[in-house]
CSV table of C-alpha atoms and ligand atoms in Angstrom, one decimal:
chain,number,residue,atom,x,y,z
A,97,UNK,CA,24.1,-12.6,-14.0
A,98,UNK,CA,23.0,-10.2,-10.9
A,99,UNK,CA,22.7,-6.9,-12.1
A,100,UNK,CA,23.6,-4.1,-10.7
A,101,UNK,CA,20.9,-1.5,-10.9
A,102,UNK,CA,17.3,-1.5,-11.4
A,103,UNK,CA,15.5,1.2,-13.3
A,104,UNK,CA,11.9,2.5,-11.6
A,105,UNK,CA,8.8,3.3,-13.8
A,106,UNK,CA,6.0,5.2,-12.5
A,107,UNK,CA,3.1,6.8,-14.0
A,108,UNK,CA,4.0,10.0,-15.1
A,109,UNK,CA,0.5,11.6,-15.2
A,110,UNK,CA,0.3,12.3,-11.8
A,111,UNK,CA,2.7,14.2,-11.5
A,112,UNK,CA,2.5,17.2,-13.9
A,113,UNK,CA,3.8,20.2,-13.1
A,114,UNK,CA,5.5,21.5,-9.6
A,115,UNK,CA,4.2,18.3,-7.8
A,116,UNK,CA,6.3,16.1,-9.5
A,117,UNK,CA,9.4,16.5,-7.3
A,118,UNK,CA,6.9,16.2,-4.4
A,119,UNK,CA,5.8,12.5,-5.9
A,120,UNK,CA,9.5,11.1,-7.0
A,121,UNK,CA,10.9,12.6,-3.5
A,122,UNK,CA,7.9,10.3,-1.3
A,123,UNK,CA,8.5,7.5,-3.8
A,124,UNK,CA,12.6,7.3,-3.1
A,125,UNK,CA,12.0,7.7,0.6
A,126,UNK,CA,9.4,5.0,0.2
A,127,UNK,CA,11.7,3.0,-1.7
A,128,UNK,CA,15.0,3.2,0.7
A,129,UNK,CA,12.2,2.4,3.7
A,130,UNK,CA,11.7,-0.9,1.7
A,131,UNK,CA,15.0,-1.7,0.7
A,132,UNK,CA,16.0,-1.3,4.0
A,133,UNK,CA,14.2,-4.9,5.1
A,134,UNK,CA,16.3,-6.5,2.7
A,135,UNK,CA,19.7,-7.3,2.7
A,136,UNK,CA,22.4,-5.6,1.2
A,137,UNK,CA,23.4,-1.9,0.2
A,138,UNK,CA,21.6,0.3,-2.2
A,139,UNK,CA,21.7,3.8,-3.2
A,140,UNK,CA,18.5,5.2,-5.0
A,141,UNK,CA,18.4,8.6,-6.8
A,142,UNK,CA,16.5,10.6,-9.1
A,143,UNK,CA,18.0,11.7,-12.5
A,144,UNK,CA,16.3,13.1,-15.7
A,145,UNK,CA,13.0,12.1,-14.6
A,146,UNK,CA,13.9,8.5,-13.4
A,147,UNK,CA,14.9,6.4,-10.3
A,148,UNK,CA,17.4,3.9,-10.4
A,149,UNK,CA,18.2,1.6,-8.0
A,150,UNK,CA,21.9,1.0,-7.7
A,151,UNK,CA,22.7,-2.1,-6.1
A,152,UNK,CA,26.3,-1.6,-4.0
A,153,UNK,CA,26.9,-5.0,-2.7
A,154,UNK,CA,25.4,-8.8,-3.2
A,155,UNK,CA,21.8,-9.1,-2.6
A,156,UNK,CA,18.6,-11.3,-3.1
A,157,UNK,CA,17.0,-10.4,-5.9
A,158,UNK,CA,13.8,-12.1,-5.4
A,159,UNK,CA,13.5,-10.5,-2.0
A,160,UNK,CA,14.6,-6.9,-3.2
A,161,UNK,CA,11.8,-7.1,-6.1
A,162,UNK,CA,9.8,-8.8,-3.5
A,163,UNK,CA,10.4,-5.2,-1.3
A,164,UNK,CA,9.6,-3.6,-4.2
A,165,UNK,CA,6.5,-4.7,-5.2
A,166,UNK,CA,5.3,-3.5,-2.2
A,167,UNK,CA,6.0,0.3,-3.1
A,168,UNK,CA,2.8,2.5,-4.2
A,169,UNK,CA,3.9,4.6,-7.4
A,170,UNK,CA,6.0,1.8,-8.6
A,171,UNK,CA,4.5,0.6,-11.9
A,172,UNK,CA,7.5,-1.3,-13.0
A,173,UNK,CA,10.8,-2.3,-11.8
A,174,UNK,CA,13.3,-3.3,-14.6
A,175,UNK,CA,16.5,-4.7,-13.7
A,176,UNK,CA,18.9,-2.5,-16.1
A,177,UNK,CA,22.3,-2.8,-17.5
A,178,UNK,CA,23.9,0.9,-17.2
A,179,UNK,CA,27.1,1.4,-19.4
A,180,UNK,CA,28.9,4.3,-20.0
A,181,UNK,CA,28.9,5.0,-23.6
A,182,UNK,CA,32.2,3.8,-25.0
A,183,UNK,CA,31.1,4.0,-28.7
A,184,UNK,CA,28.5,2.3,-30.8
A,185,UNK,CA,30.6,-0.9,-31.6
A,186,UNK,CA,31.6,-1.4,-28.1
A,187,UNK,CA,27.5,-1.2,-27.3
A,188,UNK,CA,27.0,-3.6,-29.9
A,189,UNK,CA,28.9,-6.1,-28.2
A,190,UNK,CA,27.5,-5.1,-24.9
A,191,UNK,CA,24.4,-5.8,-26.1
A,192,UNK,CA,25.4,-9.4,-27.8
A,193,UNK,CA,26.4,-10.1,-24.0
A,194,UNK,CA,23.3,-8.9,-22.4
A,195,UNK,CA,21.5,-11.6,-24.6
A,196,UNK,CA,23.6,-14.1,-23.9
A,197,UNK,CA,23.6,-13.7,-20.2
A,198,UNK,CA,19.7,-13.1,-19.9
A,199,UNK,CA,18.2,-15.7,-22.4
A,200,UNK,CA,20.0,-18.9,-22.0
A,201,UNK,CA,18.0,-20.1,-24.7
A,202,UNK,CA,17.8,-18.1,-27.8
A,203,UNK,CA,14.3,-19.2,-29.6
A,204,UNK,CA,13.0,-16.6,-28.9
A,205,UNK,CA,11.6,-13.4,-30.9
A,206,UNK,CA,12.6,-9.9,-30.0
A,207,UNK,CA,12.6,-6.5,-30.9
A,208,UNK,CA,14.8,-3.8,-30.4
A,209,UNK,CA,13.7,-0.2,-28.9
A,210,UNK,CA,16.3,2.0,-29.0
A,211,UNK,CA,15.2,5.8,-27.5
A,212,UNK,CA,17.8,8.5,-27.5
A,213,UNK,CA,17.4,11.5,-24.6
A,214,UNK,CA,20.7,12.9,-25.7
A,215,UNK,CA,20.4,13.9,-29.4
A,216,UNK,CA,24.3,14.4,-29.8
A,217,UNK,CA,24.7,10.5,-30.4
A,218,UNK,CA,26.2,9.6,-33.8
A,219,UNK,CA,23.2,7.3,-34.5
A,220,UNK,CA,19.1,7.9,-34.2
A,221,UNK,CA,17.1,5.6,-32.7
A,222,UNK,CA,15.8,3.9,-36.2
A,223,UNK,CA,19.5,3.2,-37.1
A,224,UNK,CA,20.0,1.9,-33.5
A,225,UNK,CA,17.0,-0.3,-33.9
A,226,UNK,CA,17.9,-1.4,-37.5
A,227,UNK,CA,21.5,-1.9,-36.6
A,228,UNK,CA,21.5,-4.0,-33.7
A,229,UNK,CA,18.7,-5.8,-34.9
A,230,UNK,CA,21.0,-7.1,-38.1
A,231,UNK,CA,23.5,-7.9,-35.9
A,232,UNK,CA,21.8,-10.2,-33.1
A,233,UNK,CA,20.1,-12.1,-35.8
A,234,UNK,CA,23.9,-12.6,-37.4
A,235,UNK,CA,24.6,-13.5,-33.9
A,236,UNK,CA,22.0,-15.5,-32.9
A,237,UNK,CA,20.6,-17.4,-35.8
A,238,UNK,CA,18.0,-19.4,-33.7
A,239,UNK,CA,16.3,-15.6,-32.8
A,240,UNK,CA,13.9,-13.7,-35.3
A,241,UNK,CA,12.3,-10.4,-35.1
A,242,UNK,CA,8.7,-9.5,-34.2
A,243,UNK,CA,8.0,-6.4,-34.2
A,244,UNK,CA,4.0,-7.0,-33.0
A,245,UNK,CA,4.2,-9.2,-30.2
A,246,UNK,CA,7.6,-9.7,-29.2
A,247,UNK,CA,9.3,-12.4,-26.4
A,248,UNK,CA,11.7,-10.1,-25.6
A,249,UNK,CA,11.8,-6.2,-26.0
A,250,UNK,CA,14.8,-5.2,-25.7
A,251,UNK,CA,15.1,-1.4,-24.8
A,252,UNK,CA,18.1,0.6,-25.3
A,253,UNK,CA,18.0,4.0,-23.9
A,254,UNK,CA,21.0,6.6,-24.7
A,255,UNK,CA,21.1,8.3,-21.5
A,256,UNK,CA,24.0,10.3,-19.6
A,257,UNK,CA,24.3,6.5,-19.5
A,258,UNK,CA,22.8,3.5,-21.5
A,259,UNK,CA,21.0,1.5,-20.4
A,260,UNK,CA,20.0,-2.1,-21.4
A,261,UNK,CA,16.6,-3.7,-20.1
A,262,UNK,CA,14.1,-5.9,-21.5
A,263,UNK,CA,12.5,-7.4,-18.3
A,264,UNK,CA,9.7,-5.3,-15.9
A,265,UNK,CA,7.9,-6.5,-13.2
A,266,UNK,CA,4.7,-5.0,-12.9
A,267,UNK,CA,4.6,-3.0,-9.9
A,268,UNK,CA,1.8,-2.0,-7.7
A,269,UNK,CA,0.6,1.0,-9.3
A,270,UNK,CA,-1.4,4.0,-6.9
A,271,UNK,CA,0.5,6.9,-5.5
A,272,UNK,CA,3.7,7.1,-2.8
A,273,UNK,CA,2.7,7.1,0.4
A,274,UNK,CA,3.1,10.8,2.0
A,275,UNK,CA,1.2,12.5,-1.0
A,276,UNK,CA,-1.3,12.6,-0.1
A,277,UNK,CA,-1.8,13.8,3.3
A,278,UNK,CA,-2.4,11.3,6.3
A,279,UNK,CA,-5.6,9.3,7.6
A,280,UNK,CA,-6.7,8.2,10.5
A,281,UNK,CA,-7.5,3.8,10.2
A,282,UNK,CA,-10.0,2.2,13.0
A,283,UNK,CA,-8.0,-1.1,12.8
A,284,UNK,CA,-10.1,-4.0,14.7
A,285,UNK,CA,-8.7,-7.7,14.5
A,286,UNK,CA,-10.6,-8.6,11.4
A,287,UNK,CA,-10.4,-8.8,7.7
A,288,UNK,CA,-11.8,-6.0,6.6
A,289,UNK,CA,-9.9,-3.3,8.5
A,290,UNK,CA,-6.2,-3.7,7.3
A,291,UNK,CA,-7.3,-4.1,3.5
A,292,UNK,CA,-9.3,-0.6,4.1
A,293,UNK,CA,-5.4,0.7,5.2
A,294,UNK,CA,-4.1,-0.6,2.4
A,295,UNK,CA,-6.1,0.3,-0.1
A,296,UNK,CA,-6.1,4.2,0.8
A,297,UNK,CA,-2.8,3.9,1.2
A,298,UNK,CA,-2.4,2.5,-2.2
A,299,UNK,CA,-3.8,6.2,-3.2
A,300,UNK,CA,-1.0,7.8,-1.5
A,301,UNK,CA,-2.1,8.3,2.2
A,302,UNK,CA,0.0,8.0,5.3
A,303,UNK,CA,-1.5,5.9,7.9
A,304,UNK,CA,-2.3,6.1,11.4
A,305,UNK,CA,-4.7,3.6,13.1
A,306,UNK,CA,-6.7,3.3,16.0
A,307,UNK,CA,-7.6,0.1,18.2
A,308,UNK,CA,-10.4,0.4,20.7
A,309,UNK,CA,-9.7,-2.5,23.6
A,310,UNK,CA,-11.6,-3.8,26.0
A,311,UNK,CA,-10.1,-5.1,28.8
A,312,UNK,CA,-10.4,-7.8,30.5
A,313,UNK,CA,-13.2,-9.0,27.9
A,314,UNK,CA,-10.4,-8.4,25.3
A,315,UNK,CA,-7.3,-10.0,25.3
A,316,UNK,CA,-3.4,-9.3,24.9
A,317,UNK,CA,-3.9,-11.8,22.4
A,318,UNK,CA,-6.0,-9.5,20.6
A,319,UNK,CA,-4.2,-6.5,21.1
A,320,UNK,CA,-1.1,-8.1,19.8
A,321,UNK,CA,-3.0,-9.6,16.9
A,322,UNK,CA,-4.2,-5.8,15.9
A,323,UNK,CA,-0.4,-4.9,16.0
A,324,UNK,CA,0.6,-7.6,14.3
A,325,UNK,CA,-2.2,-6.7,11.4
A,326,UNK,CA,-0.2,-2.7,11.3
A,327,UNK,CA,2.7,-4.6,11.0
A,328,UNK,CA,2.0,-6.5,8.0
A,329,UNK,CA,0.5,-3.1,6.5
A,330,UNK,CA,3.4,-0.9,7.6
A,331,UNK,CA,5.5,-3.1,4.9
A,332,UNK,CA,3.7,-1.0,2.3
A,333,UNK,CA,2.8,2.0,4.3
A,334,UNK,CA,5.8,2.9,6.1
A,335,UNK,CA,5.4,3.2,9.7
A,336,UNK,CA,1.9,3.3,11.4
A,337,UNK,CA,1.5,5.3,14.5
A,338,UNK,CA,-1.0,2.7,16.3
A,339,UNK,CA,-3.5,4.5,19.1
A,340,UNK,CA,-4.6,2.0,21.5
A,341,UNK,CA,-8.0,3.0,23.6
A,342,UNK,CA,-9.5,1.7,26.8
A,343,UNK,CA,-12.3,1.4,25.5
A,344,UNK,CA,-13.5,-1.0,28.4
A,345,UNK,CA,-15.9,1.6,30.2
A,346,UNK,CA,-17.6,3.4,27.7
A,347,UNK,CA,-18.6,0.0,26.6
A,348,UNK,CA,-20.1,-1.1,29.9
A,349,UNK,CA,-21.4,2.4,30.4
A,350,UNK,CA,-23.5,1.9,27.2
A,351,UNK,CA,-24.5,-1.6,28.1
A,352,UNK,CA,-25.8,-0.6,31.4
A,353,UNK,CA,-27.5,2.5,30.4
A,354,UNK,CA,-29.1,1.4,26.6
A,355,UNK,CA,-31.5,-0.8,24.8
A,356,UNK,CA,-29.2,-4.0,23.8
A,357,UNK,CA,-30.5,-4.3,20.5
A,358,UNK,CA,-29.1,-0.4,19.9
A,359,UNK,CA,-25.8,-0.8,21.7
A,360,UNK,CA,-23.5,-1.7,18.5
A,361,UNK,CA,-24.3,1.3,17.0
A,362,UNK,CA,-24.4,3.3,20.0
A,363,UNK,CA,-21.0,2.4,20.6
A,364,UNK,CA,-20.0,2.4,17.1
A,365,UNK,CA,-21.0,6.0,17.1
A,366,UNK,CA,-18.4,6.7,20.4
A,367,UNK,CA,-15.6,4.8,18.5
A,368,UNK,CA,-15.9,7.4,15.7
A,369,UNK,CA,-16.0,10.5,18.3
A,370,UNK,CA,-13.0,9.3,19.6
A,371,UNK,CA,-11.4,8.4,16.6
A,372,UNK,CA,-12.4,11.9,15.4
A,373,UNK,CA,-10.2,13.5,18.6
A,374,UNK,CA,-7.9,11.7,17.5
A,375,UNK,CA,-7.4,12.5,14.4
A,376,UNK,CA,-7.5,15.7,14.9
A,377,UNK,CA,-4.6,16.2,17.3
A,378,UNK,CA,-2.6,14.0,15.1
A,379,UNK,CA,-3.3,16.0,11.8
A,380,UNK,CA,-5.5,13.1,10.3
A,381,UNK,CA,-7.4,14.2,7.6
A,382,UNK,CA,-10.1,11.7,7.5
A,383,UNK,CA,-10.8,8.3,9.2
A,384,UNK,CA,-10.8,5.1,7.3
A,385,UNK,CA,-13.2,1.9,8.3
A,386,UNK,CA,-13.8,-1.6,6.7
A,387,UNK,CA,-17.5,-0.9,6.3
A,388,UNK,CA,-19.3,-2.0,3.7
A,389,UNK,CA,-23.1,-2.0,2.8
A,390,UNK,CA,-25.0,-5.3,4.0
A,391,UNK,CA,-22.2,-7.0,5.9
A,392,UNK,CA,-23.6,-7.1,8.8
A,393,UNK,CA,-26.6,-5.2,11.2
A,394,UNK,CA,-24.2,-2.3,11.9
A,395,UNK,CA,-23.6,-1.8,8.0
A,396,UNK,CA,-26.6,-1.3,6.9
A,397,UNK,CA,-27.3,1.5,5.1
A,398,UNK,CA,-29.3,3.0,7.8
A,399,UNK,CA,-26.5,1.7,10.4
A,400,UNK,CA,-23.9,4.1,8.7
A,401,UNK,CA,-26.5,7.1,8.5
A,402,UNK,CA,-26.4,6.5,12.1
A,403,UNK,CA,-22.8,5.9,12.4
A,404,UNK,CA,-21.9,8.6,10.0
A,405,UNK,CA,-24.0,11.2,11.8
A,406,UNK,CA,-21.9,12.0,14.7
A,407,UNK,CA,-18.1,12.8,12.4
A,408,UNK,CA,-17.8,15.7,11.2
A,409,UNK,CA,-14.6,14.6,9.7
A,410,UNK,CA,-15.0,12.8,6.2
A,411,UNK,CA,-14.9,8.4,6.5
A,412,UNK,CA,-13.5,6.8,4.1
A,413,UNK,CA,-14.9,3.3,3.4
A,414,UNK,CA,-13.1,1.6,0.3
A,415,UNK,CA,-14.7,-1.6,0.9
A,416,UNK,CA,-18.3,-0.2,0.4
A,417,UNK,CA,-19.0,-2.0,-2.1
A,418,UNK,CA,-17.2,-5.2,-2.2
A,419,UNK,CA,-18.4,-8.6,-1.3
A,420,UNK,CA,-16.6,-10.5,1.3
A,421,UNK,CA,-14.9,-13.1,-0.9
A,422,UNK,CA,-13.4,-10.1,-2.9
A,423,UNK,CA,-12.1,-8.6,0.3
A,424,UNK,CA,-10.7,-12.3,1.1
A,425,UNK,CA,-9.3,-12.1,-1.9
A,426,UNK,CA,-7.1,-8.4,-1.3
A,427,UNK,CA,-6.5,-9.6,2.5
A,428,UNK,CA,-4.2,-13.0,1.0
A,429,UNK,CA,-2.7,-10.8,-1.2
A,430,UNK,CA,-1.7,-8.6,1.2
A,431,UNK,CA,-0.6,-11.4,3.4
A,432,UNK,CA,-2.8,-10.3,6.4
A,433,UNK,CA,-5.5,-12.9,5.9
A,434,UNK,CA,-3.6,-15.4,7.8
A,435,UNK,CA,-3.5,-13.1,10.7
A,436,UNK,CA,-7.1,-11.8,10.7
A,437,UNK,CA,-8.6,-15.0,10.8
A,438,UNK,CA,-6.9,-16.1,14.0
A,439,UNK,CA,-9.7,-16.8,16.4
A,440,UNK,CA,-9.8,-13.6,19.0
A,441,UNK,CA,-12.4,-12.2,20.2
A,442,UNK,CA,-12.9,-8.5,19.6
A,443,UNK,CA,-14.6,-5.8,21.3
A,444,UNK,CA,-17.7,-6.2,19.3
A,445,UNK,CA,-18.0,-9.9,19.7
A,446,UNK,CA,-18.6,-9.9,23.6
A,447,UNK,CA,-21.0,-7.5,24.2
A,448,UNK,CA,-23.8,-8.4,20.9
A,449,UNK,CA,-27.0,-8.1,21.5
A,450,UNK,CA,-29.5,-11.1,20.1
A,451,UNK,CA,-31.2,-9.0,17.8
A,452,UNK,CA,-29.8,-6.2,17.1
A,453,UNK,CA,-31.7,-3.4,15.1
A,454,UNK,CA,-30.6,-3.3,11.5
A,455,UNK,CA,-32.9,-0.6,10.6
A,456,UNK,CA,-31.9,2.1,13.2
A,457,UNK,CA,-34.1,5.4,13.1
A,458,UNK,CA,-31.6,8.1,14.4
A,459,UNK,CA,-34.0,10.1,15.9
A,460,UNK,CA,-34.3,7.1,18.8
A,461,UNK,CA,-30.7,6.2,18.7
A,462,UNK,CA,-29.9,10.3,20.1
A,463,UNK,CA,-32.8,9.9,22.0
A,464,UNK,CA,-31.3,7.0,23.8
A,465,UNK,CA,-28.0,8.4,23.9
A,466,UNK,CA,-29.2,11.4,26.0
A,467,UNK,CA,-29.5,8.8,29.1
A,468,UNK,CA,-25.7,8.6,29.0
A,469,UNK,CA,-25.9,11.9,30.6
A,470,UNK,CA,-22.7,14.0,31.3
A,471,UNK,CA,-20.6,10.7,32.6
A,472,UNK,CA,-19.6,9.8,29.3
A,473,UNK,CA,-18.2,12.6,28.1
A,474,UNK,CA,-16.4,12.2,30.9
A,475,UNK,CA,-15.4,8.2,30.5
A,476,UNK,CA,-14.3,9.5,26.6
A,477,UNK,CA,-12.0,12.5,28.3
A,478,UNK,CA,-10.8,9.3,30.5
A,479,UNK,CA,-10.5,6.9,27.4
A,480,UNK,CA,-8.3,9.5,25.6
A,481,UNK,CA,-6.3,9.4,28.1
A,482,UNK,CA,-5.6,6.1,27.9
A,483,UNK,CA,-3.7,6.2,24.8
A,484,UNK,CA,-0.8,4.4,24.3
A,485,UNK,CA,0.7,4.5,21.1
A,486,UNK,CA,3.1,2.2,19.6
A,487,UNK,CA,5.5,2.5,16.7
A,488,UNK,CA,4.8,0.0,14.5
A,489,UNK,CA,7.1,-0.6,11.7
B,80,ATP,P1,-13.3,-6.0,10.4
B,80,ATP,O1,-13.2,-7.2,9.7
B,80,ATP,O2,-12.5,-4.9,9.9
B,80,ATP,O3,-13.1,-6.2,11.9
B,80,ATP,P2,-16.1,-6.2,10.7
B,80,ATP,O4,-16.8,-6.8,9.6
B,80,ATP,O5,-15.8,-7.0,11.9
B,80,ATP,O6,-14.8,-5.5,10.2
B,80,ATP,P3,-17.4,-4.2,12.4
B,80,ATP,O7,-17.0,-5.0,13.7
B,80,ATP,O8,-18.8,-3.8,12.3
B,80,ATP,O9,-17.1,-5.0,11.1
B,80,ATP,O10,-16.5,-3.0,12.3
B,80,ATP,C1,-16.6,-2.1,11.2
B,80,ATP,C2,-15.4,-1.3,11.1
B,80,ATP,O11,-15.3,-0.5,12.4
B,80,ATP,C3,-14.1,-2.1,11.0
B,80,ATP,O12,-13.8,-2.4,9.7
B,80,ATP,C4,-13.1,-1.1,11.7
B,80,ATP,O13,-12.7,-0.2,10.7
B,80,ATP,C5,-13.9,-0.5,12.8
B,80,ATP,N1,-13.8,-1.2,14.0
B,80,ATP,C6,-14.6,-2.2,14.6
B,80,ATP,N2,-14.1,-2.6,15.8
B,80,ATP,C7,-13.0,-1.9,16.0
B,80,ATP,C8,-12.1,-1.8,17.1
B,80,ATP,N3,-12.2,-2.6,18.2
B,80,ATP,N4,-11.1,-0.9,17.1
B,80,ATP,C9,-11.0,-0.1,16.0
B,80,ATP,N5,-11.8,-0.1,15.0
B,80,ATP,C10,-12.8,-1.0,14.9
B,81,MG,MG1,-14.5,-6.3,13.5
């Protein structure tokens, strides 16, 4: 059987109140912008505190719940049965059907949830329960009832339709993207960066992202392998605005004028100043890195005091305190492991020092920074400049 709708369950707790609309309006936007990478026609709509998926021509279904999954805000996603109410009997044998067409075989145990929104209906829900449960044992001598632990709970909803489901797919949880504001993500080639996207987007936060390049000691290859990365997170963020940044002179500037060992952080501390003018113009509300505590020299936690100190703008680091194999873990899930761990070189790679300081006092790091003089306030005007952003979708 392919059904023709699917019924959308969220968690309803955040939503109370007048920001509810605002929630269920991201999450069917959301929705259509992942159905559309599937084939075939849907409509989606809100009703009576639900979404429903009606599906208006063939499609996969493995690839639609596929899409699906991918939404923030979805919790479940129950292929349904709607029927227009034609009477208890002829529900009766609707049901009997719906059995027959969804468990092949019927040794099984069940129980039957019958919840009534519209009170007019001739029967309550106990009698709908007690009813139908009499009759698909009659029908169906090989299934028996289980009211604790069931195989199959079968939910029948009296609705300006009924509906008929007993299946749902766990969906991803979090919050549509779109509700919560947008942030600004410094995406570099690895496999931290992306799962940072995705997990603050999980929470309901459009994404924009910011590469820092550094050509000619960076390649296309690299740059392409960033937009491949947005790519694969656009499928659960929505589109991602991508900022690409010569970064190329500021970082030679810096090597030429600063004690090697300090120069990751030095420069670490430019990438946030420019991500920080960036995000600004662009209505970011926060930036969003793959940091996290120990990693490596620049993460430290006297690395990100450092780091920290010149954004006035809030970070967000989700990863800060996950170890590397549980960040694997997310990036395969995600399906931009794969990508990440292609072998090309990034910024950072080409220009480490030997020993870099792990334990940077800030008071040296400014200290050093002042021999950078007016120029580079005038390479970062430059390096704004530079900007060319690409759709990614
Ligand atoms: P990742 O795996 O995300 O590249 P990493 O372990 O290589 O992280 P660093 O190179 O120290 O760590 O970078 C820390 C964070 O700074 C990254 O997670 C990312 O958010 C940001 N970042 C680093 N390099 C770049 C870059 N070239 N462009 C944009 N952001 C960057
Ligand atoms: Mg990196």
């Amino acid at each position: 059987m392919q059904y023709k709708a699917f019924l959308i369950k969220y968690a309803e707790i955040a939503i109370k109140g007048k920001n509810r609309y605002l929630f269920e309006d991201a999450l069917v936007r959301q929705i259509k912008y992942a159905l559309k990478k599937t084939e075939g026609s849907f409509a989606v709509s809100k009703t009576q505190g639900r979404i429903y998926i009606e599906c208006l021509s063939d499609y996969d279904y493995d690839d639609v719940v596929e899409k699906l999954s991918m939404v923030f805000g979805i919790t479940g996603i129950c292929p349904v049965v709607l029927l227009e109410d034609r009477g208890f009997e002829e529900l009766s044998k609707d049901v009997m059907k719906y059995i027959d067409d969804v468990y092949p075989d019927k040794h099984k145990t069940f129980k039957v949830h019958a919840r009534r929104a519209r009170k007019d209906y001739p029967l309550d829900s106990q009698e709908i329960n007690a009813t139908l449960g009499e009759r698909i044992l009659d029908e169906y001598p090989e299934m028996k009832v289980d009211v604790h632990d069931p195989d199959i709970l079968l939910s029948i909803e009296i609705r300006e339709k009924i509906n008929i489901y007993s299946v749902t797919i766990k969906g991803p949880g979090g919050m549509p993207v779109g509700t919560n504001g947008k942030g600004l993500l410094l995406l570099s080639g690895g496999i931290d960066s992306p799962v940072a996207g995705y997990m603050i987007a999980k929470r309901g936060v459009k994404i924009d992202a910011v590469y820092f390049h550094a050509p000619p000691y960076t390649s296309e290859r690299a740059k392409q392998k960033v937009i491949d990365l947005a790519r694969t997170v656009s499928a659960y963020t929505g589109p991602i605005y991508l900022h690409v940044i010569n970064f190329t002179d500021i970082q030679l500037y810096i090597y030429e004028n600063c004690p090697h060992e300090e120069l990751t952080i030095i420069m670490r501390r430019y990438m946030m100043r420019l991500a920080q003018e960036i995000a600004k113009k662009t209505e970011c509300l926060g930036l969003i890195t793959g940091e996290s505590i120990g990693q490596v020299a620049s993460q430290t936690m006297q690395s990100l005091a450092a780091t920290n100190e010149v954004c006035t703008m809030p970070v967000y680091r989700p990863l800060i305190g996950f170890d590397k194999q549980e960040i694997i873990q997310i990036s395969e899930k995600i399906g931009t492991y794969e990508t990440s761990i292609l072998p090309f070189e990034d910024c950072c790679t080409i220009f480490v020092a030997k020993h870099p300081v792990t334990k940077p006092n800030i008071n040296i790091i400014r200290r050093s920074e002042t021999k950078l003089s007016e120029k580079i306030e005038d390479l970062c005007k430059k390096a704004l400049e530079t900007d060319e952003v690409i759709v990614v979708r």
